[in-house]
Amino acid sequence: MDGIKKDLIVLHCWTFYCDNALNVLLIGYIFAPVFCGVPLGVLTYYGVPVVIIGYLGQIGVSGVGTSLVILFETRYTAVSPNSIFNKFPISKKLFLATNYIYTATFLIPAFYYWTPDDRQIEEKLNVLRVIPCPSPVFFEDQVVVGFPPDHTWIA
């Protein structure tokens, strides 16, 4: 089980990054009934664009998830001698590369929607129909509407 030590350190690093990113660098302020919010952290103070701030937060959360998957996979490989990763070592490297590439790129199309343009202004006006009297923070330029409030979500 010596191979798990490296994966535990990787998980610790991702958890440390995610904790600091979400609680110091980003600090999201969310408007509850709709998927809308504004970052209020240190990066906002230094003028980092909202799209980059959101991407850094999502990378932290998805990095923790990916490292958990890899940790459990490494444990399974250490316990089970008939694992495909024991028979073909290149398959584990391919698995790791695929997971981390997916972690870094799966939300890029969603961030295209977050770019501040006329669509965001229009969506803010739609949010005002749902929340008629929001807090004064809502009227700042960095507020991002993730999805329009007229979309119905079924869980």
Short mmCIF file of C-alpha atoms in Angstrom, two decimals:
data_model
loop_
_atom_site.label_atom_id
_atom_site.label_comp_id
_atom_site.label_asym_id
_atom_site.label_seq_id
_atom_site.Cartn_x
_atom_site.Cartn_y
_atom_site.Cartn_z
CA MET A 1 0.00 0.00 0.00
CA ASP A 2 2.98 2.34 -0.41
CA GLY A 3 1.57 3.62 -3.70
CA ILE A 4 -1.35 5.19 -1.87
CA LYS A 5 0.88 7.67 -0.01
CA LYS A 6 1.48 9.68 -3.16
CA ASP A 7 -2.23 9.77 -3.96
CA LEU A 8 -3.05 10.85 -0.40
CA ILE A 9 -0.60 13.74 -0.73
CA VAL A 10 -2.19 14.72 -4.06
CA LEU A 11 -5.63 14.60 -2.43
CA HIS A 12 -4.34 16.71 0.46
CA CYS A 13 -2.94 19.31 -1.97
CA TRP A 14 -6.21 19.49 -3.92
CA THR A 15 -8.20 19.80 -0.68
CA PHE A 16 -5.88 22.55 0.56
CA TYR A 17 -6.22 24.42 -2.74
CA CYS A 18 -10.01 24.01 -2.82
CA ASP A 19 -10.41 25.18 0.77
CA ASN A 20 -8.27 28.27 0.26
CA ALA A 21 -9.76 29.06 -3.13
CA LEU A 22 -13.37 28.90 -1.99
CA ASN A 23 -12.88 30.59 1.40
CA VAL A 24 -10.23 33.23 0.68
CA LEU A 25 -9.72 33.83 -3.02
CA LEU A 26 -13.30 33.51 -4.29
CA ILE A 27 -15.94 33.83 -1.52
CA GLY A 28 -19.10 33.44 -3.58
CA TYR A 29 -22.22 35.44 -2.71
CA ILE A 30 -25.21 33.60 -4.17
CA PHE A 31 -28.73 34.86 -4.78
CA ALA A 32 -30.81 31.91 -3.58
CA PRO A 33 -33.82 31.26 -5.84
CA VAL A 34 -31.81 31.55 -9.05
CA PHE A 35 -28.37 30.38 -10.17
CA CYS A 36 -26.80 33.81 -9.85
CA GLY A 37 -23.91 35.14 -7.79
CA VAL A 38 -20.94 37.44 -7.40
CA PRO A 39 -17.39 36.71 -6.18
CA LEU A 40 -16.27 38.80 -3.20
CA GLY A 41 -12.82 37.35 -2.46
CA VAL A 42 -9.24 38.55 -2.74
CA LEU A 43 -9.07 37.91 -6.48
CA THR A 44 -11.99 40.29 -7.04
CA TYR A 45 -10.09 42.96 -5.12
CA TYR A 46 -7.15 42.58 -7.53
CA GLY A 47 -9.40 42.82 -10.61
CA VAL A 48 -9.30 39.24 -11.89
CA PRO A 49 -12.20 38.63 -14.35
CA VAL A 50 -15.21 36.72 -13.07
CA VAL A 51 -14.80 33.97 -15.65
CA ILE A 52 -11.27 33.18 -14.40
CA ILE A 53 -12.42 33.29 -10.76
CA GLY A 54 -15.25 30.84 -11.48
CA TYR A 55 -12.93 28.56 -13.41
CA LEU A 56 -10.42 28.47 -10.54
CA GLY A 57 -13.18 27.54 -8.10
CA GLN A 58 -14.55 24.77 -10.30
CA ILE A 59 -11.06 23.38 -10.91
CA GLY A 60 -10.58 23.05 -7.14
CA VAL A 61 -13.84 21.19 -6.59
CA SER A 62 -13.41 18.90 -9.60
CA GLY A 63 -9.75 18.30 -8.70
CA VAL A 64 -10.77 16.99 -5.28
CA GLY A 65 -13.32 14.69 -6.92
CA THR A 66 -10.82 13.40 -9.45
CA SER A 67 -8.16 12.74 -6.83
CA LEU A 68 -10.72 10.82 -4.73
CA VAL A 69 -11.52 8.61 -7.73
CA ILE A 70 -7.82 8.03 -8.32
CA LEU A 71 -7.25 7.28 -4.62
CA PHE A 72 -9.95 4.59 -4.61
CA GLU A 73 -8.64 3.19 -7.89
CA THR A 74 -5.11 2.95 -6.47
CA ARG A 75 -6.43 1.20 -3.38
CA TYR A 76 -8.33 -1.27 -5.53
CA THR A 77 -5.23 -1.89 -7.64
CA ALA A 78 -3.16 -2.53 -4.49
CA VAL A 79 -5.71 -4.98 -3.07
CA SER A 80 -6.71 -6.81 -6.26
CA PRO A 81 -3.87 -8.55 -8.09
CA ASN A 82 -5.99 -9.14 -11.21
CA SER A 83 -6.65 -5.48 -11.94
CA ILE A 84 -6.19 -4.29 -15.52
CA PHE A 85 -3.84 -1.60 -14.22
CA ASN A 86 -1.50 -4.29 -12.86
CA LYS A 87 -1.45 -6.13 -16.19
CA PHE A 88 -1.00 -3.06 -18.39
CA PRO A 89 0.85 -0.22 -16.57
CA ILE A 90 0.28 2.18 -19.48
CA SER A 91 -3.47 1.92 -18.88
CA LYS A 92 -3.11 3.53 -15.45
CA LYS A 93 -1.17 6.46 -16.92
CA LEU A 94 -3.82 6.83 -19.60
CA PHE A 95 -6.55 6.70 -16.93
CA LEU A 96 -4.81 9.40 -14.87
CA ALA A 97 -4.22 11.63 -17.88
CA THR A 98 -7.81 11.28 -19.08
CA ASN A 99 -9.22 12.13 -15.65
CA TYR A 100 -7.06 15.20 -15.13
CA ILE A 101 -7.61 16.50 -18.68
CA TYR A 102 -11.36 16.08 -18.20
CA THR A 103 -11.10 17.88 -14.85
CA ALA A 104 -9.43 20.87 -16.47
CA THR A 105 -11.67 21.13 -19.53
CA PHE A 106 -15.20 19.89 -18.85
CA LEU A 107 -16.61 23.26 -17.79
CA ILE A 108 -15.02 25.45 -20.46
CA PRO A 109 -18.21 25.57 -22.60
CA ALA A 110 -20.23 26.73 -19.58
CA PHE A 111 -17.85 29.62 -18.97
CA TYR A 112 -18.49 30.89 -22.48
CA TYR A 113 -22.02 31.68 -21.29
CA TRP A 114 -20.66 33.69 -18.34
CA THR A 115 -18.91 36.29 -20.46
CA PRO A 116 -20.21 39.77 -19.65
CA ASP A 117 -22.20 40.83 -22.68
CA ASP A 118 -25.74 41.84 -23.57
CA ARG A 119 -27.00 38.36 -22.72
CA GLN A 120 -25.94 38.79 -19.08
CA ILE A 121 -27.73 42.15 -18.84
CA GLU A 122 -30.87 40.57 -20.26
CA GLU A 123 -30.64 37.68 -17.79
CA LYS A 124 -30.18 40.09 -14.87
CA LEU A 125 -33.45 41.74 -15.86
CA ASN A 126 -35.10 38.30 -15.85
CA VAL A 127 -33.71 37.67 -12.36
CA LEU A 128 -35.33 40.92 -11.20
CA ARG A 129 -38.70 39.37 -12.03
CA VAL A 130 -37.96 36.50 -9.63
CA ILE A 131 -36.21 38.61 -6.94
CA PRO A 132 -37.93 42.02 -7.09
CA CYS A 133 -35.78 43.64 -4.38
CA PRO A 134 -32.27 42.11 -4.32
CA SER A 135 -29.38 43.35 -2.22
CA PRO A 136 -27.32 46.28 -3.56
CA VAL A 137 -24.52 43.88 -4.53
CA PHE A 138 -26.76 42.57 -7.33
CA PHE A 139 -26.35 45.77 -9.33
CA GLU A 140 -22.55 45.51 -9.59
CA ASP A 141 -20.88 44.62 -12.89
CA GLN A 142 -19.39 41.34 -11.65
CA VAL A 143 -22.70 39.60 -10.96
CA VAL A 144 -23.00 36.49 -13.12
CA VAL A 145 -26.24 34.73 -14.02
CA GLY A 146 -25.34 31.07 -14.53
CA PHE A 147 -28.64 29.94 -16.01
CA PRO A 148 -31.74 31.96 -16.78
CA PRO A 149 -34.39 31.85 -14.03
CA ASP A 150 -37.09 30.66 -16.45
CA HIS A 151 -35.39 27.25 -16.87
CA THR A 152 -37.04 24.41 -14.98
CA TRP A 153 -34.69 21.95 -13.28
CA ILE A 154 -35.84 18.44 -12.51
CA ALA A 155 -33.70 16.47 -10.08
#
